[in-house]
Coordinates of C-alpha atoms in Angstrom, one line a residue:
Chain A
M1 CA -3.5 18.2 -31.8
S2 CA -0.1 20.1 -31.9
S3 CA 3.1 18.2 -32.6
P4 CA 6.0 18.3 -30.3
C5 CA 8.3 21.0 -31.8
I6 CA 11.5 19.2 -30.2
A7 CA 14.5 17.9 -32.0
M8 CA 14.6 14.1 -32.1
I9 CA 17.3 12.3 -30.4
D10 CA 20.1 11.6 -33.2
T11 CA 19.9 8.0 -33.6
T12 CA 23.5 7.8 -35.2
F13 CA 24.5 7.4 -31.5
I14 CA 23.2 3.8 -31.5
G15 CA 26.0 1.7 -30.8
A16 CA 28.2 4.6 -29.3
A17 CA 30.4 3.6 -26.2
L18 CA 30.1 5.4 -23.1
P19 CA 33.3 6.0 -20.8
V20 CA 34.3 3.1 -19.1
F21 CA 34.8 3.4 -15.3
S22 CA 35.6 1.5 -12.2
A23 CA 33.8 1.5 -8.6
D24 CA 34.9 0.3 -5.1
V25 CA 32.2 -1.3 -3.3
D26 CA 32.2 0.3 0.2
A27 CA 30.9 -1.2 3.4
G28 CA 29.6 2.0 4.6
R29 CA 27.8 2.7 1.5
L30 CA 26.1 -0.7 1.5
R31 CA 25.0 0.0 5.2
F32 CA 23.4 3.5 4.1
F33 CA 21.6 1.7 1.1
A34 CA 20.2 -1.0 3.2
K35 CA 18.8 1.8 5.6
A36 CA 17.3 3.5 2.7
I37 CA 15.6 0.6 1.4
G38 CA 14.4 -0.8 4.6
Q39 CA 16.6 -4.0 4.3
Q40 CA 16.9 -5.6 7.9
D41 CA 18.6 -8.8 6.8
P42 CA 21.9 -8.6 8.7
I43 CA 23.8 -10.2 5.6
Y44 CA 23.7 -6.9 4.0
R45 CA 25.4 -5.1 6.8
D46 CA 27.3 -7.6 9.0
E47 CA 30.4 -9.9 7.5
A48 CA 29.9 -12.3 10.1
A49 CA 26.2 -12.8 9.4
A50 CA 27.0 -12.9 5.5
Q51 CA 29.5 -15.5 6.1
A52 CA 27.3 -17.6 8.6
A53 CA 24.5 -17.6 5.4
G54 CA 27.4 -19.0 3.1
F55 CA 28.5 -15.8 1.4
A56 CA 32.2 -15.1 0.8
G57 CA 31.7 -11.4 2.1
I58 CA 28.7 -8.8 2.6
P59 CA 26.8 -9.3 -1.0
V60 CA 26.1 -6.4 -3.1
P61 CA 22.3 -6.1 -3.3
P62 CA 20.6 -7.2 -6.4
T63 CA 19.7 -3.5 -7.8
F64 CA 22.9 -1.7 -6.1
L65 CA 24.7 -2.4 -9.4
F66 CA 22.8 0.2 -10.8
C67 CA 23.5 2.8 -8.0
L68 CA 27.3 2.1 -9.1
E69 CA 26.6 3.1 -12.5
M70 CA 26.2 6.7 -10.9
E71 CA 30.0 6.6 -9.9
S72 CA 31.1 7.4 -13.3
P73 CA 33.2 10.3 -13.4
N74 CA 30.6 12.0 -15.3
P75 CA 26.9 10.5 -14.5
A76 CA 25.4 12.9 -17.3
A77 CA 27.8 11.6 -20.1
L78 CA 24.7 10.0 -21.9
R79 CA 22.3 12.7 -21.5
E80 CA 25.0 15.3 -22.7
M81 CA 25.8 13.1 -25.5
L82 CA 22.4 13.1 -26.6
N83 CA 21.4 16.5 -25.3
I84 CA 18.8 15.4 -23.1
D85 CA 17.2 17.6 -20.1
I86 CA 17.2 15.8 -16.9
G87 CA 13.9 17.5 -16.1
R88 CA 12.2 15.4 -18.9
V89 CA 13.6 11.9 -18.2
L90 CA 11.9 9.0 -16.6
H91 CA 12.9 5.3 -16.1
G92 CA 11.2 3.2 -18.3
E93 CA 12.4 -0.3 -17.8
Q94 CA 15.4 -2.1 -15.6
Q95 CA 17.0 -5.4 -16.3
F96 CA 19.7 -7.4 -14.5
V97 CA 21.4 -10.5 -15.7
Y98 CA 23.7 -12.1 -13.1
H99 CA 26.8 -14.0 -13.6
A100 CA 28.4 -14.0 -10.4
Q101 CA 28.1 -12.5 -7.1
A102 CA 29.8 -9.1 -6.3
Y103 CA 31.0 -8.4 -2.5
V104 CA 32.2 -5.3 -0.3
G105 CA 35.6 -4.8 -1.2
D106 CA 35.3 -5.6 -4.9
R107 CA 36.4 -2.9 -7.7
L108 CA 33.8 -3.3 -10.3
T109 CA 34.5 -2.1 -14.1
F110 CA 31.4 -0.7 -15.9
T111 CA 31.4 -0.9 -19.8
P112 CA 28.3 1.1 -21.0
H113 CA 27.1 1.7 -24.5
I114 CA 24.0 3.1 -26.3
A115 CA 22.1 -0.3 -27.5
D116 CA 19.2 1.7 -29.1
I117 CA 17.2 5.0 -29.5
Y118 CA 13.6 4.9 -30.6
A119 CA 10.4 7.0 -30.5
K120 CA 6.7 6.4 -29.8
K121 CA 3.5 8.3 -30.1
G122 CA 4.9 10.3 -33.1
G123 CA 8.1 11.4 -31.1
A124 CA 6.0 12.4 -28.0
L125 CA 8.1 9.8 -26.2
E126 CA 11.8 8.9 -26.7
F127 CA 13.4 5.9 -25.6
V128 CA 17.3 5.4 -25.1
V129 CA 18.5 2.0 -24.1
R130 CA 21.7 1.8 -22.2
E131 CA 23.6 -1.6 -21.6
T132 CA 26.3 -1.9 -19.5
Q133 CA 28.6 -5.1 -18.8
V134 CA 30.1 -5.4 -15.4
T135 CA 33.2 -7.1 -14.5
N136 CA 35.2 -7.7 -11.2
Q137 CA 39.1 -6.9 -10.2
H138 CA 39.7 -10.7 -11.3
G139 CA 38.2 -10.0 -14.9
V140 CA 35.2 -12.2 -13.9
R141 CA 31.9 -11.3 -15.6
V142 CA 29.6 -10.1 -12.6
A143 CA 26.4 -8.9 -14.5
A144 CA 24.7 -7.1 -17.6
L145 CA 22.4 -4.3 -17.1
R146 CA 19.9 -2.9 -19.4
C147 CA 18.3 0.5 -18.6
V148 CA 15.6 2.0 -20.7
T149 CA 15.2 5.8 -20.0
V150 CA 12.1 7.8 -21.5
V151 CA 12.1 11.4 -22.6
R152 CA 9.0 13.3 -22.2
N153 CA 8.7 15.6 -25.4
D154 CA 5.0 16.4 -24.6
Chain B
M1 CA 15.1 -18.3 6.0
T2 CA 13.5 -21.8 5.2
A3 CA 15.0 -23.3 2.0
I4 CA 12.6 -23.6 -0.7
D5 CA 11.9 -26.9 -2.1
Y6 CA 11.7 -26.8 -5.8
D7 CA 9.7 -30.1 -5.8
L8 CA 7.0 -28.7 -3.8
L9 CA 6.6 -25.5 -5.9
H10 CA 3.6 -25.2 -8.1
V11 CA 2.7 -22.4 -10.8
G12 CA 0.3 -20.1 -8.9
D13 CA 2.2 -20.0 -5.6
T14 CA 2.5 -16.8 -4.1
L15 CA 5.6 -15.4 -2.2
P16 CA 5.1 -13.9 1.4
V17 CA 3.7 -10.4 0.6
L18 CA 5.6 -7.3 1.5
V19 CA 4.4 -4.0 2.4
T20 CA 6.2 -1.0 3.0
A21 CA 5.4 2.3 5.1
P22 CA 4.1 5.3 3.1
V23 CA 7.0 6.5 1.0
S24 CA 8.1 9.7 2.7
R25 CA 10.1 12.7 1.5
L26 CA 12.8 11.7 4.2
D27 CA 12.9 8.3 2.2
L28 CA 13.3 9.8 -1.0
A29 CA 16.3 11.9 0.7
L30 CA 17.8 9.0 1.9
Y31 CA 17.4 6.8 -1.3
C32 CA 18.9 9.9 -3.4
G33 CA 22.1 9.9 -1.0
A34 CA 22.4 6.2 -0.6
S35 CA 21.7 5.3 -4.4
G36 CA 23.8 8.1 -5.8
D37 CA 20.9 9.0 -8.0
H38 CA 21.0 12.7 -7.5
N39 CA 18.3 13.7 -10.0
P40 CA 16.6 16.6 -8.4
I41 CA 13.1 15.7 -9.6
H42 CA 12.8 13.4 -6.5
V43 CA 13.9 15.6 -3.8
D44 CA 13.5 19.2 -4.9
I45 CA 9.8 20.3 -5.5
D46 CA 11.0 23.7 -7.1
F47 CA 12.7 21.6 -9.7
A48 CA 9.8 19.1 -9.9
R49 CA 7.3 21.9 -10.6
Q50 CA 9.4 23.6 -13.2
A51 CA 9.7 20.2 -15.1
G52 CA 5.9 20.2 -15.0
M53 CA 5.3 17.6 -12.2
D54 CA 3.0 18.5 -9.4
D55 CA 5.4 17.2 -6.7
V56 CA 8.6 15.1 -6.3
F57 CA 7.9 11.4 -6.8
A58 CA 9.7 8.4 -5.9
H59 CA 12.8 6.9 -7.7
G60 CA 11.5 3.8 -9.8
M61 CA 14.6 2.1 -8.5
L62 CA 13.7 2.4 -4.8
S63 CA 10.6 0.3 -5.8
M64 CA 12.9 -2.2 -7.6
A65 CA 14.9 -2.5 -4.3
F66 CA 11.7 -3.2 -2.4
L67 CA 10.9 -6.0 -4.9
G68 CA 14.6 -7.1 -4.4
R69 CA 13.9 -7.7 -0.7
L70 CA 10.9 -9.8 -1.6
L71 CA 13.1 -12.0 -3.6
T72 CA 16.1 -12.3 -1.3
D73 CA 13.6 -12.9 1.7
W74 CA 12.4 -15.8 -0.4
V75 CA 15.6 -17.4 -1.8
P76 CA 19.4 -16.4 -1.3
Q77 CA 20.6 -14.0 -3.6
H78 CA 22.9 -16.1 -5.3
Q79 CA 19.8 -18.0 -6.9
L80 CA 18.7 -14.9 -8.8
R81 CA 19.7 -15.5 -12.4
T82 CA 17.9 -12.5 -14.1
W83 CA 15.2 -10.0 -13.3
S84 CA 13.4 -7.0 -15.2
V85 CA 10.9 -4.6 -14.6
R86 CA 8.8 -2.0 -16.3
F87 CA 8.1 1.3 -14.3
V88 CA 4.4 1.4 -15.4
A89 CA 3.1 4.3 -13.5
I90 CA 5.0 6.9 -11.0
T91 CA 5.0 6.0 -7.3
H92 CA 4.0 9.1 -5.4
V93 CA 5.0 10.4 -2.0
G94 CA 2.4 8.7 0.5
D95 CA 2.1 5.5 -1.4
A96 CA 2.3 2.4 0.6
I97 CA 3.9 -0.2 -1.6
T98 CA 2.8 -3.9 -1.7
C99 CA 5.2 -6.3 -3.6
Q100 CA 3.9 -9.5 -4.6
G101 CA 5.6 -12.4 -6.4
E102 CA 3.8 -15.4 -8.0
V103 CA 5.2 -18.6 -9.7
A104 CA 4.5 -18.4 -13.3
E105 CA 6.6 -21.2 -14.8
K106 CA 8.8 -24.2 -13.7
F107 CA 11.4 -25.0 -16.3
E108 CA 14.9 -26.2 -17.1
Q109 CA 17.5 -24.2 -18.6
D110 CA 21.4 -24.2 -18.4
G111 CA 21.1 -27.7 -16.9
E112 CA 19.5 -26.1 -13.7
R113 CA 15.9 -26.2 -12.4
R114 CA 14.3 -22.8 -12.6
V115 CA 11.3 -20.8 -11.8
R116 CA 9.9 -17.7 -13.4
L117 CA 8.2 -15.4 -10.9
A118 CA 5.7 -12.9 -12.0
L119 CA 6.4 -9.6 -9.9
T120 CA 4.2 -6.4 -9.1
T121 CA 4.3 -3.4 -6.8
R122 CA 1.0 -1.7 -6.1
N123 CA 0.1 1.3 -3.9
Q124 CA -2.7 1.4 -1.3
H125 CA -5.4 2.0 -4.0
D126 CA -4.3 -1.3 -5.9
D127 CA -2.9 0.6 -8.9
I128 CA 0.1 -1.4 -10.5
K129 CA 3.4 0.6 -10.4
L130 CA 5.9 -1.9 -11.4
K131 CA 5.4 -4.9 -13.3
G132 CA 8.2 -7.5 -13.9
E133 CA 9.6 -10.9 -13.8
A134 CA 12.7 -12.7 -12.0
V135 CA 14.2 -16.3 -13.0
I136 CA 15.4 -18.2 -9.9
G137 CA 17.7 -21.2 -10.0
F138 CA 17.7 -24.0 -7.9
P139 CA 21.2 -25.8 -8.1
V140 CA 21.3 -29.4 -7.3

């Protein structure tokens, strides 16, 4: 059995902040997302339908906050900081904790940091945990996201 | 949507199953654009092969979005408190995904009645792809 001869990810980056950024929730983008995931429920496309269902506007669907994290001016910031090859990464785990509903027209602010870095299988797999707090334009806490990325070194 | 009555829920109750059409390359291209996840490994077979994979494969978050549909078909989205998934195995092109949820626990938390759901996605061979759980609140 050969050991992977790849430099391990530098764990001194645990706790490091990633750039804070804001993203606008666009109605057209949410319609495109609804199409891409096969979402037929009209509340995710149509303001009148959303209001009839008791929502203040078209709701941001539950996983779309993860997509908005890609709106960062540099979506590769984490990989560049840790020197990770995009071809070696897999999504390991994803968690959402919801505090308030986000809607079309909101401007959401994302504050990510590196929460943990660890290895398994003698370094053949490495794990990077990114946690992100999301607030809206009124300063209200919307959600917290936790993303575990797996890096294949084998 | 018929409102779910908390008192009538029992541990072991299952949510109406959601089954998708087989995931196509077009689905992956649309999800790439709509999600903003432009990792080429999901849409560019040359890149995927260079990275040691046999083919492109589905974004884990596409399957999580299917599970999101299962949840919001069952209760309005504002009842969703937390949820998490582990991406247990890769979802491949051609996999038809079955999303299932089951009531695992009824409990009270933060002054609210809640249920914990156990969630899975499986392909047409019954292989588990995603495993997770969600907590749903039932405000009085």
